[in-house]
mmCIF file of C-alpha atoms in Angstrom:
data_model
loop_
_atom_site.group_PDB
_atom_site.id
_atom_site.type_symbol
_atom_site.label_atom_id
_atom_site.label_comp_id
_atom_site.label_asym_id
_atom_site.label_seq_id
_atom_site.Cartn_x
_atom_site.Cartn_y
_atom_site.Cartn_z
ATOM 1 C CA MET A 9 0.000 0.000 0.000
ATOM 2 C CA VAL A 10 2.804 2.354 0.990
ATOM 3 C CA GLN A 11 4.834 1.342 -2.061
ATOM 4 C CA LYS A 12 1.867 1.951 -4.331
ATOM 5 C CA ARG A 13 1.421 5.435 -2.878
ATOM 6 C CA CYS A 14 5.118 6.192 -3.319
ATOM 7 C CA VAL A 15 4.987 5.134 -6.965
ATOM 8 C CA GLN A 16 1.857 7.240 -7.410
ATOM 9 C CA ARG A 17 3.595 10.328 -6.001
ATOM 10 C CA ILE A 18 6.715 9.768 -8.083
ATOM 11 C CA LEU A 19 4.589 9.527 -11.230
ATOM 12 C CA ILE A 20 2.750 12.714 -10.312
ATOM 13 C CA GLY A 21 6.060 14.465 -9.645
ATOM 14 C CA LEU A 22 7.427 13.346 -12.995
ATOM 15 C CA GLY A 23 4.202 14.522 -14.646
ATOM 16 C CA ALA A 24 4.527 17.931 -13.030
ATOM 17 C CA VAL A 25 8.128 18.222 -14.160
ATOM 18 C CA GLY A 26 7.047 17.224 -17.660
ATOM 19 C CA ILE A 27 4.318 19.856 -17.658
ATOM 20 C CA ALA A 28 6.880 22.429 -16.533
ATOM 21 C CA VAL A 29 9.770 21.544 -18.797
ATOM 22 C CA GLY A 30 8.013 20.314 -21.943
ATOM 23 C CA PRO A 31 6.315 23.544 -23.065
ATOM 24 C CA LEU A 32 9.364 25.594 -22.103
ATOM 25 C CA ALA A 33 11.561 23.409 -24.301
ATOM 26 C CA VAL A 34 9.072 23.698 -27.156
ATOM 27 C CA ALA A 35 8.875 27.489 -26.717
ATOM 28 C CA ALA A 36 12.674 27.767 -26.656
ATOM 29 C CA SER A 37 13.086 25.720 -29.819
ATOM 30 C CA ALA A 38 10.368 27.739 -31.590
ATOM 31 C CA GLN A 39 12.254 31.051 -31.364
ATOM 32 C CA ASP A 40 13.112 32.841 -34.586
ATOM 33 C CA PRO A 41 16.289 31.647 -36.288
ATOM 34 C CA PRO A 42 19.095 34.219 -36.488
ATOM 35 C CA ASP A 43 18.941 36.800 -39.234
ATOM 36 C CA PRO A 44 21.240 35.215 -41.844
ATOM 37 C CA ALA A 45 22.639 38.520 -43.104
ATOM 38 C CA PRO A 46 25.485 40.261 -41.257
ATOM 39 C CA VAL A 47 25.528 43.989 -41.975
ATOM 40 C CA ASP A 48 28.432 45.984 -43.352
ATOM 41 C CA LEU A 49 29.876 48.502 -40.912
ATOM 42 C CA VAL A 50 30.083 51.084 -43.672
ATOM 43 C CA ALA A 51 26.293 50.988 -43.966
ATOM 44 C CA VAL A 52 25.985 51.450 -40.199
ATOM 45 C CA ARG A 53 28.290 54.470 -40.248
ATOM 46 C CA GLU A 54 26.464 55.977 -43.177
ATOM 47 C CA ALA A 55 23.069 55.505 -41.513
ATOM 48 C CA TRP A 56 24.381 56.954 -38.257
ATOM 49 C CA ALA A 57 25.699 60.045 -40.026
ATOM 50 C CA PHE A 58 22.473 60.526 -41.988
ATOM 51 C CA TYR A 59 20.079 60.228 -39.059
ATOM 52 C CA THR A 60 22.214 62.246 -36.675
ATOM 53 C CA ASP A 61 22.315 65.054 -39.194
ATOM 54 C CA GLN A 62 18.551 64.853 -39.685
ATOM 55 C CA LEU A 63 17.826 64.673 -35.970
ATOM 56 C CA PHE A 64 20.082 67.412 -34.728
ATOM 57 C CA GLY A 65 20.241 69.562 -37.830
ATOM 58 C CA ALA A 66 16.690 69.699 -39.187
ATOM 59 C CA ASP A 67 14.988 73.072 -38.805
ATOM 60 C CA LEU A 68 11.834 72.705 -40.847
ATOM 61 C CA ASP A 69 10.016 75.529 -39.041
ATOM 62 C CA GLY A 70 12.955 77.883 -39.651
ATOM 63 C CA ASP A 71 13.171 79.200 -36.118
ATOM 64 C CA GLY A 72 16.910 78.713 -35.976
ATOM 65 C CA VAL A 73 16.653 75.870 -33.465
ATOM 66 C CA PRO A 74 16.685 72.210 -34.541
ATOM 67 C CA ASP A 75 13.110 70.883 -34.503
ATOM 68 C CA VAL A 76 13.587 67.810 -32.344
ATOM 69 C CA VAL A 77 15.804 69.569 -29.884
ATOM 70 C CA ASP A 78 13.137 72.229 -29.444
ATOM 71 C CA SER A 79 9.883 70.526 -30.393
ATOM 72 C CA ASP A 80 7.654 72.939 -28.411
ATOM 73 C CA GLY A 81 9.351 76.037 -29.812
ATOM 74 C CA ASP A 82 10.146 77.609 -26.451
ATOM 75 C CA GLY A 83 13.828 77.970 -27.267
ATOM 76 C CA VAL A 84 14.780 75.383 -24.629
ATOM 77 C CA PRO A 85 16.200 72.138 -26.008
ATOM 78 C CA ASP A 86 14.224 69.005 -25.230
ATOM 79 C CA ILE A 87 17.330 66.861 -25.030
ATOM 80 C CA PRO A 88 17.925 66.202 -21.349
ATOM 81 C CA GLN A 89 20.635 68.463 -20.089
ATOM 82 C CA GLY A 90 21.723 66.637 -16.977
ATOM 83 C CA GLU A 91 25.121 65.217 -16.209
ATOM 84 C CA PRO A 92 27.090 64.366 -19.346
ATOM 85 C CA GLY A 93 27.462 60.755 -20.316
ATOM 86 C CA GLU A 94 30.548 58.606 -20.302
ATOM 87 C CA ARG A 95 32.016 60.558 -23.234
ATOM 88 C CA ASP A 96 31.538 63.801 -21.320
ATOM 89 C CA ILE A 97 29.553 65.377 -24.135
ATOM 90 C CA THR A 98 25.840 65.594 -24.929
ATOM 91 C CA PRO A 99 24.365 64.225 -28.156
ATOM 92 C CA ALA A 100 23.461 67.753 -29.277
ATOM 93 C CA ASN A 101 27.162 68.549 -29.279
ATOM 94 C CA PRO A 102 28.888 67.880 -32.649
ATOM 95 C CA LEU A 103 31.728 66.282 -30.700
ATOM 96 C CA PHE A 104 29.358 63.472 -29.782
ATOM 97 C CA MET A 105 28.915 62.541 -33.419
ATOM 98 C CA THR A 106 32.638 62.794 -33.998
ATOM 99 C CA GLN A 107 33.293 60.495 -31.053
ATOM 100 C CA ILE A 108 30.761 57.853 -32.106
ATOM 101 C CA THR A 109 32.052 57.955 -35.668
ATOM 102 C CA ALA A 110 35.600 57.502 -34.381
ATOM 103 C CA ASP A 111 34.456 54.549 -32.277
ATOM 104 C CA LEU A 112 32.832 52.972 -35.305
ATOM 105 C CA GLU A 113 35.950 53.508 -37.403
ATOM 106 C CA ALA A 114 38.086 52.027 -34.660
ATOM 107 C CA ILE A 115 36.282 48.717 -35.118
ATOM 108 C CA GLY A 116 37.551 48.549 -38.693
ATOM 109 C CA LEU A 117 35.934 49.257 -42.004
ATOM 110 C CA ASP A 118 35.981 45.620 -43.044
ATOM 111 C CA THR A 119 34.124 44.541 -39.894
ATOM 112 C CA VAL A 120 30.592 43.286 -40.167
ATOM 113 C CA VAL A 121 28.025 43.401 -37.398
ATOM 114 C CA GLU A 122 27.166 39.783 -36.768
ATOM 115 C CA ALA A 123 23.680 38.478 -37.181
ATOM 116 C CA ASP A 124 21.570 37.957 -34.100
ATOM 117 C CA LYS A 125 18.025 36.932 -33.457
ATOM 118 C CA GLY A 126 15.168 39.071 -32.308
ATOM 119 C CA SER A 127 15.247 42.386 -34.141
ATOM 120 C CA LYS A 128 13.964 43.102 -37.629
ATOM 121 C CA LEU A 129 13.323 46.135 -39.788
ATOM 122 C CA ILE A 130 11.308 45.016 -42.783
ATOM 123 C CA GLY A 131 10.500 47.608 -45.428
ATOM 124 C CA ASP A 132 12.487 50.636 -46.501
ATOM 125 C CA CYS A 133 12.309 52.171 -43.033
ATOM 126 C CA GLY A 134 15.177 53.160 -40.781
ATOM 127 C CA GLY A 135 15.922 55.453 -37.904
ATOM 128 C CA LEU A 136 17.840 56.439 -34.835
ATOM 129 C CA ALA A 137 16.880 56.230 -31.163
ATOM 130 C CA LEU A 138 18.687 57.732 -28.163
ATOM 131 C CA SER A 139 17.747 56.813 -24.618
ATOM 132 C CA TYR A 140 18.450 58.871 -21.487
ATOM 133 C CA ASP A 141 18.103 58.179 -17.796
ATOM 134 C CA GLY A 142 16.402 60.502 -15.303
ATOM 135 C CA ASP A 143 19.579 62.545 -14.843
ATOM 136 C CA GLY A 144 19.866 63.224 -18.557
ATOM 137 C CA LYS A 145 22.717 60.787 -19.022
ATOM 138 C CA LEU A 146 22.739 58.947 -22.327
ATOM 139 C CA ILE A 147 22.372 55.204 -21.747
ATOM 140 C CA ASP A 148 21.733 53.639 -25.154
ATOM 141 C CA VAL A 149 21.779 54.529 -28.865
ATOM 142 C CA ALA A 150 20.584 52.344 -31.724
ATOM 143 C CA VAL A 151 20.604 53.038 -35.440
ATOM 144 C CA GLY A 152 18.324 51.244 -37.883
ATOM 145 C CA VAL A 153 19.822 50.563 -41.321
ATOM 146 C CA PRO A 154 17.048 50.095 -43.924
ATOM 147 C CA SER A 155 17.126 46.978 -46.055
ATOM 148 C CA ASN A 156 17.557 49.065 -49.211
ATOM 149 C CA GLU A 157 20.513 50.937 -47.685
ATOM 150 C CA GLY A 158 22.729 47.956 -46.883
ATOM 151 C CA GLY A 159 20.815 46.539 -43.937
ATOM 152 C CA GLY A 160 20.187 43.137 -45.537
ATOM 153 C CA PRO A 161 16.829 41.512 -46.240
ATOM 154 C CA ASN A 162 15.538 42.042 -42.703
ATOM 155 C CA GLY A 163 17.177 45.423 -42.163
ATOM 156 C CA ALA A 164 19.608 45.824 -39.287
ATOM 157 C CA VAL A 165 19.369 47.641 -35.983
ATOM 158 C CA VAL A 166 22.801 48.201 -34.475
ATOM 159 C CA ASP A 167 23.836 49.273 -30.986
ATOM 160 C CA ILE A 168 26.366 52.125 -31.175
ATOM 161 C CA TYR A 169 26.662 53.128 -27.540
ATOM 162 C CA GLY A 170 27.444 51.581 -24.178
ATOM 163 C CA SER A 171 28.070 47.954 -23.321
ATOM 164 C CA GLY A 172 26.464 46.535 -26.465
ATOM 165 C CA PHE A 173 28.472 48.707 -28.857
ATOM 166 C CA GLY A 174 28.826 47.135 -32.296
ATOM 167 C CA LYS A 175 26.251 44.392 -31.704
ATOM 168 C CA ARG A 176 22.750 44.016 -33.019
ATOM 169 C CA ALA A 177 20.385 46.173 -30.976
ATOM 170 C CA PHE A 178 16.838 45.451 -29.857
ATOM 171 C CA THR A 179 17.573 41.719 -29.616
ATOM 172 C CA SER A 180 16.533 39.525 -26.708
ATOM 173 C CA GLY A 181 20.196 39.306 -25.663
ATOM 174 C CA ASN A 182 20.834 43.037 -26.093
ATOM 175 C CA PRO A 183 17.492 44.806 -25.577
ATOM 176 C CA PHE A 184 17.233 48.567 -26.013
ATOM 177 C CA GLU A 185 17.467 50.214 -22.597
ATOM 178 C CA VAL A 186 14.671 52.624 -21.723
ATOM 179 C CA ASP A 187 14.686 54.731 -18.573
ATOM 180 C CA ALA A 188 13.211 58.241 -18.614
ATOM 181 C CA THR A 189 13.412 59.711 -22.123
ATOM 182 C CA VAL A 190 13.799 58.425 -25.659
ATOM 183 C CA VAL A 191 14.477 60.766 -28.595
ATOM 184 C CA TYR A 192 13.925 59.253 -32.016
ATOM 185 C CA ILE A 193 13.767 59.868 -35.745
ATOM 186 C CA GLY A 194 12.453 57.466 -38.385
ATOM 187 C CA THR A 195 12.175 57.543 -42.173
ATOM 188 C CA LEU A 196 10.037 55.683 -44.713
ATOM 189 C CA PRO A 197 11.742 55.868 -47.157
ATOM 190 C CA ARG A 198 14.805 58.068 -46.811
ATOM 191 C CA ASP A 199 14.155 59.809 -50.123
ATOM 192 C CA GLY A 200 10.895 60.354 -51.947
ATOM 193 C CA ASP A 201 7.233 60.332 -51.070
ATOM 194 C CA GLY A 202 6.255 59.031 -47.657
ATOM 195 C CA PRO A 203 3.314 56.799 -46.752
ATOM 196 C CA ARG A 204 -0.132 58.279 -47.495
ATOM 197 C CA GLU A 205 -3.339 57.335 -45.657
ATOM 198 C CA HIS A 206 -1.272 55.223 -43.313
ATOM 199 C CA ASN A 207 -2.266 53.188 -40.261
ATOM 200 C CA TRP A 208 0.104 51.979 -37.600
ATOM 201 C CA THR A 209 -0.005 49.713 -34.551
ATOM 202 C CA ILE A 210 2.338 48.951 -31.679
ATOM 203 C CA LYS A 211 1.962 45.627 -29.865
ATOM 204 C CA THR A 212 3.681 43.583 -27.211
ATOM 205 C CA SER A 213 3.197 39.816 -27.259
ATOM 206 C CA GLY A 214 0.074 40.304 -29.356
ATOM 207 C CA ILE A 215 -1.437 42.919 -27.007
ATOM 208 C CA SER A 216 -2.133 46.295 -28.608
ATOM 209 C CA LEU A 217 -0.352 49.168 -26.858
ATOM 210 C CA ASP A 218 -1.236 51.970 -29.257
ATOM 211 C CA LYS A 219 -2.493 52.559 -32.753
ATOM 212 C CA GLY A 220 -3.203 55.442 -35.063
ATOM 213 C CA GLY A 221 -2.918 56.798 -38.566
ATOM 214 C CA ASP A 222 -2.726 59.908 -40.667
ATOM 215 C CA PRO A 223 -3.691 60.999 -44.198
ATOM 216 C CA ASN A 224 -0.192 62.532 -44.546
ATOM 217 C CA ALA A 225 -1.368 64.653 -47.478
ATOM 218 C CA ASN A 226 2.083 66.245 -47.796
ATOM 219 C CA GLY A 227 3.771 62.880 -48.284
ATOM 220 C CA LYS A 228 6.100 63.448 -45.316
ATOM 221 C CA ASN A 229 8.657 60.651 -45.212
ATOM 222 C CA ARG A 230 10.101 61.166 -41.722
ATOM 223 C CA ASN A 231 8.996 61.648 -38.177
ATOM 224 C CA ALA A 232 10.883 62.667 -35.079
ATOM 225 C CA GLY A 233 9.945 63.173 -31.480
ATOM 226 C CA GLU A 234 10.447 62.343 -27.849
ATOM 227 C CA VAL A 235 8.882 59.803 -25.494
ATOM 228 C CA ASP A 236 8.936 61.126 -21.964
ATOM 229 C CA LEU A 237 8.391 58.500 -19.280
ATOM 230 C CA ASP A 238 9.380 60.949 -16.554
ATOM 231 C CA SER A 239 5.837 62.324 -16.649
ATOM 232 C CA VAL A 240 4.333 58.891 -15.969
ATOM 233 C CA PRO A 241 3.580 58.164 -12.282
ATOM 234 C CA SER A 242 6.243 55.808 -10.959
ATOM 235 C CA LEU A 243 3.604 53.302 -9.829
ATOM 236 C CA LEU A 244 2.529 52.847 -13.450
ATOM 237 C CA LEU A 245 5.989 52.606 -14.987
ATOM 238 C CA PRO A 246 6.707 49.264 -16.610
ATOM 239 C CA SER A 247 9.615 47.097 -15.595
ATOM 240 C CA GLY A 248 11.211 44.124 -17.316
ATOM 241 C CA ILE A 249 11.934 42.977 -20.867
ATOM 242 C CA PHE A 250 9.175 43.321 -23.449
ATOM 243 C CA PRO A 251 8.919 42.306 -27.106
ATOM 244 C CA ILE A 252 7.701 45.172 -29.273
ATOM 245 C CA THR A 253 6.238 44.908 -32.752
ATOM 246 C CA ALA A 254 5.418 48.065 -34.707
ATOM 247 C CA ASN A 255 3.678 47.916 -38.051
ATOM 248 C CA LEU A 256 2.733 50.594 -40.567
ATOM 249 C CA THR A 257 0.728 50.133 -43.761
ATOM 250 C CA SER A 258 -0.272 52.768 -46.278
ATOM 251 C CA GLN A 259 -2.416 53.362 -49.343
ATOM 252 C CA ASN A 260 0.621 53.852 -51.599
ATOM 253 C CA ASN A 261 2.064 50.452 -50.614
ATOM 254 C CA LEU A 262 4.811 51.755 -48.384
ATOM 255 C CA SER A 263 5.026 49.634 -45.269
ATOM 256 C CA CYS A 264 7.294 48.992 -42.341
ATOM 257 C CA THR A 265 7.433 46.253 -39.744
ATOM 258 C CA ALA A 266 9.837 46.638 -36.850
ATOM 259 C CA GLU A 267 10.379 43.958 -34.215
ATOM 260 C CA GLY A 268 12.627 44.068 -31.207
ATOM 261 C CA TRP A 269 13.083 43.874 -27.450
ATOM 262 C CA ILE A 270 13.050 46.691 -24.904
ATOM 263 C CA ILE A 271 14.147 46.602 -21.280
ATOM 264 C CA PHE A 272 12.595 49.170 -18.934
ATOM 265 C CA LYS A 273 15.057 50.221 -16.256
ATOM 266 C CA GLY A 274 13.513 53.391 -14.922
ATOM 267 C CA SER A 275 11.366 52.040 -12.139
ATOM 268 C CA ASN A 276 11.824 50.018 -8.996
ATOM 269 C CA PRO A 277 10.199 46.658 -9.747
ATOM 270 C CA LEU A 278 9.104 46.397 -6.125
ATOM 271 C CA VAL A 279 7.245 49.718 -6.135
ATOM 272 C CA SER A 280 4.596 49.462 -8.796
ATOM 273 C CA LEU A 281 1.018 48.334 -9.213
ATOM 274 C CA PRO A 282 2.010 45.097 -11.001
ATOM 275 C CA SER A 283 4.365 44.356 -8.115
ATOM 276 C CA ALA A 284 1.562 44.907 -5.574
ATOM 277 C CA ALA A 285 -0.714 42.620 -7.574
ATOM 278 C CA ALA A 286 2.030 39.976 -7.787
ATOM 279 C CA ALA A 287 2.589 40.165 -4.022
ATOM 280 C CA LEU A 288 -1.143 39.835 -3.348
ATOM 281 C CA PHE A 289 -1.502 36.848 -5.687
ATOM 282 C CA GLY A 290 1.667 35.161 -4.501
ATOM 283 C CA VAL A 291 1.050 35.520 -0.759
ATOM 284 C CA THR A 292 -2.605 34.506 -1.067
ATOM 285 C CA GLY A 293 -1.652 31.481 -3.133
ATOM 286 C CA LEU A 294 1.169 30.392 -0.840
ATOM 287 C CA VAL A 295 -0.786 30.852 2.391
ATOM 288 C CA GLY A 296 -3.781 29.112 0.856
ATOM 289 C CA LEU A 297 -1.686 26.153 -0.274
ATOM 290 C CA LEU A 298 -0.014 25.787 3.101
ATOM 291 C CA PHE A 299 -3.018 26.233 5.361
ATOM 292 C CA ASN A 300 -6.187 25.720 3.344
ATOM 293 C CA ALA A 301 -5.476 23.208 0.605
ATOM 294 C CA ARG A 302 -3.608 20.398 2.303
ATOM 295 C CA PRO A 303 -5.418 17.094 2.572
ATOM 296 C CA ALA A 304 -6.904 16.667 6.041
ATOM 297 C CA ILE A 305 -7.729 13.663 8.199
ATOM 298 C CA THR A 306 -10.937 14.031 10.127
ATOM 299 C CA TRP A 307 -12.503 11.666 12.578
ATOM 300 C CA LYS A 308 -16.053 10.785 13.291
ATOM 301 C CA ALA A 309 -17.756 8.254 15.492
ATOM 302 C CA MET B 11 -17.492 3.757 20.257
ATOM 303 C CA ALA B 12 -15.289 3.344 17.206
ATOM 304 C CA MET B 13 -13.757 6.457 15.587
ATOM 305 C CA ILE B 14 -13.475 6.393 11.787
ATOM 306 C CA SER B 15 -10.940 8.573 10.039
ATOM 307 C CA ASN B 16 -11.652 10.226 6.745
ATOM 308 C CA LEU B 17 -9.031 11.713 4.424
ATOM 309 C CA GLN B 18 -10.266 14.821 2.623
ATOM 310 C CA ARG B 19 -8.316 15.908 -0.439
ATOM 311 C CA HIS B 20 -8.550 19.402 -1.975
ATOM 312 C CA PRO B 21 -7.266 19.275 -5.568
ATOM 313 C CA VAL B 22 -9.619 22.004 -6.836
ATOM 314 C CA ARG B 23 -8.805 24.325 -3.957
ATOM 315 C CA GLY B 24 -5.112 23.570 -4.429
ATOM 316 C CA GLY B 25 -5.410 24.319 -8.130
ATOM 317 C CA LEU B 26 -7.001 27.703 -7.460
ATOM 318 C CA TYR B 27 -4.313 28.667 -4.937
ATOM 319 C CA GLY B 28 -1.690 27.338 -7.374
ATOM 320 C CA LEU B 29 -3.141 29.605 -10.049
ATOM 321 C CA LEU B 30 -2.740 32.629 -7.766
ATOM 322 C CA LEU B 31 0.801 31.628 -6.793
ATOM 323 C CA GLY B 32 1.675 31.001 -10.442
ATOM 324 C CA LEU B 33 0.334 34.417 -11.437
ATOM 325 C CA GLY B 34 2.366 36.111 -8.715
ATOM 326 C CA VAL B 35 5.544 34.247 -9.665
ATOM 327 C CA ALA B 36 5.012 34.957 -13.382
ATOM 328 C CA ILE B 37 4.562 38.699 -12.783
ATOM 329 C CA TYR B 38 7.660 38.880 -10.562
ATOM 330 C CA LEU B 39 9.762 36.987 -13.120
ATOM 331 C CA VAL B 40 8.804 39.599 -15.725
ATOM 332 C CA LEU B 41 9.237 42.579 -13.380
ATOM 333 C CA PHE B 42 12.764 41.511 -12.454
ATOM 334 C CA ALA B 43 13.594 40.786 -16.118
ATOM 335 C CA ILE B 44 14.360 37.145 -15.333
ATOM 336 C CA THR B 45 12.111 36.156 -18.211
ATOM 337 C CA PRO B 46 10.880 38.449 -21.004
ATOM 338 C CA PHE B 47 7.211 39.361 -21.040
ATOM 339 C CA SER B 48 5.325 36.784 -23.073
ATOM 340 C CA LEU B 49 1.732 35.641 -22.722
ATOM 341 C CA THR B 50 2.833 32.120 -23.662
ATOM 342 C CA THR B 51 5.506 31.963 -20.967
ATOM 343 C CA MET B 52 3.168 33.427 -18.355
ATOM 344 C CA ALA B 53 0.437 30.955 -19.307
ATOM 345 C CA ILE B 54 2.912 28.068 -18.955
ATOM 346 C CA ILE B 55 3.959 29.256 -15.482
ATOM 347 C CA VAL B 56 0.319 29.627 -14.400
ATOM 348 C CA VAL B 57 -0.575 26.158 -15.740
ATOM 349 C CA VAL B 58 2.400 24.680 -13.886
ATOM 350 C CA GLY B 59 1.192 26.501 -10.749
ATOM 351 C CA ILE B 60 -2.279 25.014 -11.161
ATOM 352 C CA ALA B 61 -0.845 21.522 -11.707
ATOM 353 C CA LEU B 62 1.471 21.682 -8.705
ATOM 354 C CA GLY B 63 -1.255 23.243 -6.536
ATOM 355 C CA ALA B 64 -3.724 20.528 -7.484
ATOM 356 C CA ALA B 65 -1.113 17.842 -6.808
ATOM 357 C CA TRP B 66 -0.371 19.444 -3.434
ATOM 358 C CA GLY B 67 -4.069 19.599 -2.556
ATOM 359 C CA ALA B 68 -4.485 15.946 -3.460
ATOM 360 C CA PHE B 69 -1.298 14.275 -2.294
ATOM 361 C CA ALA B 70 0.505 16.480 0.240
ATOM 362 C CA PRO B 71 1.117 15.007 3.717
ATOM 363 C CA PRO B 72 -2.266 15.292 5.399
ATOM 364 C CA LYS B 73 -2.889 17.448 8.422
ATOM 365 C CA ARG B 74 -5.067 16.264 11.267
ATOM 366 C CA SER B 75 -8.147 18.184 12.157
ATOM 367 C CA GLY B 76 -11.540 17.771 13.775
ATOM 368 C CA ASP B 77 -12.258 15.660 16.820
ATOM 369 C CA GLU B 78 -9.173 13.550 16.843
ATOM 370 C CA PRO B 79 -9.498 10.553 19.110
ATOM 371 C CA LEU B 80 -7.192 9.868 21.980
ATOM 372 C CA PRO B 81 -4.549 7.360 20.896
ATOM 373 C CA GLY B 82 -5.902 4.615 23.089
ATOM 374 C CA ARG B 83 -9.364 4.922 21.593
ATOM 375 C CA ALA B 84 -8.355 4.888 17.957
ATOM 376 C CA ALA B 85 -10.187 2.122 16.163
ATOM 377 C CA GLY B 86 -12.098 1.338 13.054
ATOM 378 C CA VAL B 87 -11.282 1.692 9.372
ATOM 379 C CA GLY B 88 -8.350 3.955 8.695
ATOM 380 C CA ALA B 89 -7.851 4.912 12.333
ATOM 381 C CA SER B 90 -4.148 4.312 12.581
ATOM 382 C CA VAL B 91 -2.787 7.154 14.670
ATOM 383 C CA PRO B 92 0.392 5.921 16.336
ATOM 384 C CA LEU B 93 0.806 6.411 20.059
ATOM 385 C CA ASP B 94 3.812 8.648 19.665
ATOM 386 C CA ASP B 95 2.042 10.950 17.170
ATOM 387 C CA ALA B 96 -0.897 12.190 19.126
ATOM 388 C CA GLY B 97 -1.294 15.345 17.057
ATOM 389 C CA PRO B 98 -2.306 18.843 18.068
ATOM 390 C CA GLY B 99 -4.935 19.464 20.679
ATOM 391 C CA VAL B 100 -4.485 16.113 22.401
ATOM 392 C CA GLU B 101 -3.077 16.233 25.838
ATOM 393 C CA VAL B 102 -0.860 13.328 26.728
ATOM 394 C CA GLY B 103 0.178 13.294 30.288
ATOM 395 C CA GLY B 104 -0.473 16.054 32.752
ATOM 396 C CA GLY B 105 1.055 18.940 30.875
ATOM 397 C CA GLU B 106 2.354 21.958 32.716
#
């Protein structure tokens, strides 16, 4: 009787382990294969130079101040002006571009950025994103090389700042770091008419985060701006690594699909509403299992 | 009078508590960037929580509750409480 019960428990334990490990193994093996196309460093440098010039040099409203750096027109740059980063210069400073370009050249012109899984840039779209922490310190920079500009069939997003320098950016192994502020510019395509009557969506793991669209009657082919998480209450700030998929379709058949991974580092994971919910669920579940779900022996006459 | 023991299992209750524990663990794993956010991964963790909770509710070492008989009076089907395992609430000897 005792042996039978032992065997029964061992089988149940093995079943539980199977339930736990089996789907995880299947999920791990089902991940996207690596992008087969390494990208030429020359294309990365060229894209970096192009987007930096567009981002920090464009003055479409003619007020004498670059548009992105002063998007609200108050004469005060939007770029965070806190403590300088590790290169002791701010991105708005031309020296920053010189330094990054020198770093890229130091790798070697014949170097290719190796393929990695997780980030894609399908369509003739490209761009540049700079991320800052709450003190205004630059923490991450990624440049997107369009497929028609040397980025390969799936485009290429390359990390050109910090610990992941020279690697593919927005991958699961090297996610783009987001803290307080992200400044970005994107093009579709670099030259020529932009998408008209377009619709776009942003999703994470199939869940819609945002969507929109625009007639874009002027055929604008680029967009720049700033995402400011500093204005979001800290309790609502996300934390962790998230897959992001952005998609844009248009009437004139211009489209862009961007996939990648983002890590949110700006909030304390213990001080947030999701954390409170996790604590409530976890403690209730654990206490319930220990004190209210165990089998019980009762006696009666 | 013979005392009959009855073993009550709680697989459904265990499964529900396992679901809650699995949800909590899944959210913390994402918050601390131990695993990337993915509905599939979270669903797997919750299902594992339900399975382990149900197994716990059904096959964990039972606790004793109710009107447990004194060791000397234990009798009948399933009444097999050993003398040296009197359980809570049963005074053996004079106490303090």
